[in-house]
PDB file of C-alpha atoms in Angstrom:
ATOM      1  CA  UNK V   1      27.224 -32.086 -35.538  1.00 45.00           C
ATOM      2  CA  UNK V   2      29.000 -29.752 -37.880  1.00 47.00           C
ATOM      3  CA  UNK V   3      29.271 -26.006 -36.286  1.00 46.00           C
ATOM      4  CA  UNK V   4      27.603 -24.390 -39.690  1.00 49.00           C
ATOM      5  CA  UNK V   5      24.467 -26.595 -38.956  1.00 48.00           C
ATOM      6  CA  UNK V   6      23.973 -24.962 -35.741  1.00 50.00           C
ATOM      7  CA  UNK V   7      23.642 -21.389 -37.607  1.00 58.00           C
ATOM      8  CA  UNK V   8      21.140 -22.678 -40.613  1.00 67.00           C
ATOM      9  CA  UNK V   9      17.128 -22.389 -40.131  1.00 65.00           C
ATOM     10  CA  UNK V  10      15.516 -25.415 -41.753  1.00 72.00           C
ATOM     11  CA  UNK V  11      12.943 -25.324 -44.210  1.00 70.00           C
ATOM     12  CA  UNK V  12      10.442 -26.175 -41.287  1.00 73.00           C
ATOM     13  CA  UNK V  13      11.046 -22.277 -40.392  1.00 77.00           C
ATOM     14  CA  UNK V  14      12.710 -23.441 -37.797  1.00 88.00           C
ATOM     15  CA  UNK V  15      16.194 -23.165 -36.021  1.00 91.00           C
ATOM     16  CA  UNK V  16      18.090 -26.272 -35.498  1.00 93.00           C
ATOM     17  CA  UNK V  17      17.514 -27.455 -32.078  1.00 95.00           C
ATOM     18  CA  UNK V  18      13.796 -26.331 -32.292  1.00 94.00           C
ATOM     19  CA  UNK V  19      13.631 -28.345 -35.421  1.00 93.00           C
ATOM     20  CA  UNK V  20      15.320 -31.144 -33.170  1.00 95.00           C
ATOM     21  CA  UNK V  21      12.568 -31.074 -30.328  1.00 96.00           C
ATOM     22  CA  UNK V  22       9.873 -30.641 -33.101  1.00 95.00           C
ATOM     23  CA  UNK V  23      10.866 -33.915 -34.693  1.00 94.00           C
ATOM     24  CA  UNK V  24      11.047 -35.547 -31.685  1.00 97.00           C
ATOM     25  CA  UNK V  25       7.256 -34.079 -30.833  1.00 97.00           C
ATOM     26  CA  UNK V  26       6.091 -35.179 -33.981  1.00 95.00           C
ATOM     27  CA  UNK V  27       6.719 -38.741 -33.369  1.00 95.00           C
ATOM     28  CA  UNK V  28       5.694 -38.947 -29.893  1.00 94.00           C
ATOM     29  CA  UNK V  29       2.828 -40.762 -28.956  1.00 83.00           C
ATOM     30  CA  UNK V  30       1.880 -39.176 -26.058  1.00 90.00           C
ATOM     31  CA  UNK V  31       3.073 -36.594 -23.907  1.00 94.00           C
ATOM     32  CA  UNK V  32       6.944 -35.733 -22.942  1.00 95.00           C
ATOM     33  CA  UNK V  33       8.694 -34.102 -20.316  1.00 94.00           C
ATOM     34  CA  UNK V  34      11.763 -32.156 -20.722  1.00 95.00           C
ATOM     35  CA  UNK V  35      13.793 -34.865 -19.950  1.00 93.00           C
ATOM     36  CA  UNK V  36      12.109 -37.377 -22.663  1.00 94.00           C
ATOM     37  CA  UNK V  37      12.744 -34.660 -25.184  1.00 97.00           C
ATOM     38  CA  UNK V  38      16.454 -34.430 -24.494  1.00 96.00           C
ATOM     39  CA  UNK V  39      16.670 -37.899 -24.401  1.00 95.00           C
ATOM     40  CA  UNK V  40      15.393 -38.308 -28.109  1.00 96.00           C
ATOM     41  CA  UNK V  41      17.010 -35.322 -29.947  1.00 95.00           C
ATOM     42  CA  UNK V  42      19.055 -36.162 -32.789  1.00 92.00           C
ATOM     43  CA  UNK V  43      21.566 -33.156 -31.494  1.00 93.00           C
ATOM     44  CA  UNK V  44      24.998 -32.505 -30.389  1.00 92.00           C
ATOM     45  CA  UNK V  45      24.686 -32.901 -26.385  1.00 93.00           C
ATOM     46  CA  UNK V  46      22.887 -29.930 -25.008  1.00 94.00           C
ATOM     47  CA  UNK V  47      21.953 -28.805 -21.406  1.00 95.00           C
ATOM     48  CA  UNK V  48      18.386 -29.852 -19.810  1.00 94.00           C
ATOM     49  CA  UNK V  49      18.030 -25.994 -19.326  1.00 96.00           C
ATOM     50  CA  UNK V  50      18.879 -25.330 -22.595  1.00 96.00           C
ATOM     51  CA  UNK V  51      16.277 -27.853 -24.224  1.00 97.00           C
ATOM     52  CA  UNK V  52      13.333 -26.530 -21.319  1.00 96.00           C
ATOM     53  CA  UNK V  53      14.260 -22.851 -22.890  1.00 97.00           C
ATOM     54  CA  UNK V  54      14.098 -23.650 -26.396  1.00 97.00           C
ATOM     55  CA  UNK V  55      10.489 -26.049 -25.584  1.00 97.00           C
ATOM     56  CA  UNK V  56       9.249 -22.691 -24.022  1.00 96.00           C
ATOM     57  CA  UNK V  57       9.703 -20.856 -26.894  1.00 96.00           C
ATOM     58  CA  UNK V  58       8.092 -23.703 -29.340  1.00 96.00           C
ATOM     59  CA  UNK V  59       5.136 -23.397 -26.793  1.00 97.00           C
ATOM     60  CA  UNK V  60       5.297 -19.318 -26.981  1.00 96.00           C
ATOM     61  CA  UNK V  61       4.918 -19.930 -30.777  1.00 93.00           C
ATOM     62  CA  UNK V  62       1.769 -22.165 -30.818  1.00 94.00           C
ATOM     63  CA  UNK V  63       3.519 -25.095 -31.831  1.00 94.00           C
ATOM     64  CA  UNK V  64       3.107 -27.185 -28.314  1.00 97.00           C
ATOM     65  CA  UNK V  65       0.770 -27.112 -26.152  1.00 96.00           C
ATOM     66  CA  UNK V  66       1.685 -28.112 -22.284  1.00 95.00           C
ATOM     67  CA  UNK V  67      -0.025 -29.067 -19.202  1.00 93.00           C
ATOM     68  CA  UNK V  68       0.793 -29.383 -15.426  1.00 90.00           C
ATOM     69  CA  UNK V  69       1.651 -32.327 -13.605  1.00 83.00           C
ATOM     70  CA  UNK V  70       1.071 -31.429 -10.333  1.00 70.00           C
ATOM     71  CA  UNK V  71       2.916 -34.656  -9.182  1.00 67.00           C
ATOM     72  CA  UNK V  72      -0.045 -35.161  -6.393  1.00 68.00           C
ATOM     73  CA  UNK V  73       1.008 -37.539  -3.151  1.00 70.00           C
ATOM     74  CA  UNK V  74       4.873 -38.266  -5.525  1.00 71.00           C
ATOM     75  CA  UNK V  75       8.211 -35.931  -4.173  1.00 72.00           C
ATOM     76  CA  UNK V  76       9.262 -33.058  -5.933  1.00 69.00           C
ATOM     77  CA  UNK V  77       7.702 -30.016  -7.852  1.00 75.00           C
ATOM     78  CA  UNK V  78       5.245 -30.085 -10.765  1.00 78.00           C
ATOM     79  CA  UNK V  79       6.602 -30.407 -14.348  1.00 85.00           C
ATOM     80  CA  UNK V  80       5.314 -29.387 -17.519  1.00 91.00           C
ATOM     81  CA  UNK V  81       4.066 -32.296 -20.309  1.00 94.00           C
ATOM     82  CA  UNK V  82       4.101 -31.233 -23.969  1.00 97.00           C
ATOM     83  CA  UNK V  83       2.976 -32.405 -27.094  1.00 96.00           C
ATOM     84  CA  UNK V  84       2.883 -30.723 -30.695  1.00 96.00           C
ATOM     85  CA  UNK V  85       0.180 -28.563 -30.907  1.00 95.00           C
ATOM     86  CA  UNK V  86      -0.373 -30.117 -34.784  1.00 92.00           C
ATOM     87  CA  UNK V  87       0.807 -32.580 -36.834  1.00 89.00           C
ATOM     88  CA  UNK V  88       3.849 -32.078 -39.014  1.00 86.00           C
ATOM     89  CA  UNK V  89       2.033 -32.051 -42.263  1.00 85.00           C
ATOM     90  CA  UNK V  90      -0.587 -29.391 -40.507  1.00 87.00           C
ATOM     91  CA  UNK V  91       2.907 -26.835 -39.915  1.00 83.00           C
ATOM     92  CA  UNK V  92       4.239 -27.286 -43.541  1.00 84.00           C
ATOM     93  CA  UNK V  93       0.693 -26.685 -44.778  1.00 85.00           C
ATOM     94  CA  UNK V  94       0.316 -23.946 -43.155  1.00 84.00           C
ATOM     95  CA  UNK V  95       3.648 -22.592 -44.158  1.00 80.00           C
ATOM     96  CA  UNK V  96       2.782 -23.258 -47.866  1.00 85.00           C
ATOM     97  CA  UNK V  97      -0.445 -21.551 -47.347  1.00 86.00           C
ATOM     98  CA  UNK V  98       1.690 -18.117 -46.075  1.00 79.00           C
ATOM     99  CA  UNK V  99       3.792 -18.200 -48.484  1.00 80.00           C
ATOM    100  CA  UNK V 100       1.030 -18.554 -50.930  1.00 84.00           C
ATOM    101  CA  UNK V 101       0.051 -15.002 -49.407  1.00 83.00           C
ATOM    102  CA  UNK V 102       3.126 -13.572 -50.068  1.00 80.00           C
ATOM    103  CA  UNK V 103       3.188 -14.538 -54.150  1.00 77.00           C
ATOM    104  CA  UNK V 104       2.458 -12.410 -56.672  1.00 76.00           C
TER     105      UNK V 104
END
């Protein structure tokens, strides 16, 4: 991936890995963990940390939604499952509809 498509937001109003991890939501048919979602970006390599930060802050801004695996009677601590909190059509619509509110 080219370094100046790193710094551009996409027309999603989104950066470019959490355009990335959104496409990758979009298209899931269930639920992902971190790991899925790195597995599945269409991105220059990136840490697992770096993906579970960006998710986070997809989450923070209503567009996943997560719950808890508590991983009951299996090794290891609980992990987070996501999923897009709407469809992809639903986000540009609603995009459309604030910049709507913004025209004269």
């Amino acid at each position: 991936m080219q370094s100046d498509q790193r710094e551009q937001r996409s027309p999603l109003g989104l950066g470019p890995l959490e355009t990335a991890i959104m496409q990758v939501m979009w298209e899931a048919d269930d639920w992902l963990m971190i790991r899925d979602i790195r597995d599945r970006i269409d991105y220059a390599p990136v840490a697992y940390m770096t993906v579970s930060k960006v998710t986070s802050i997809l989450y923070g801004k209503g567009l996943l939604i997560r719950r808890r695996d508590t991983r009951a009677g299996k090794p290891g601590p609980a992990a987070w499952w996501y999923q897009a909190a709407r469809s992809m059509n639903e986000h540009i619509g609603e995009l459309i509809a604030q910049l709507m509110d913004y025209s004269p």
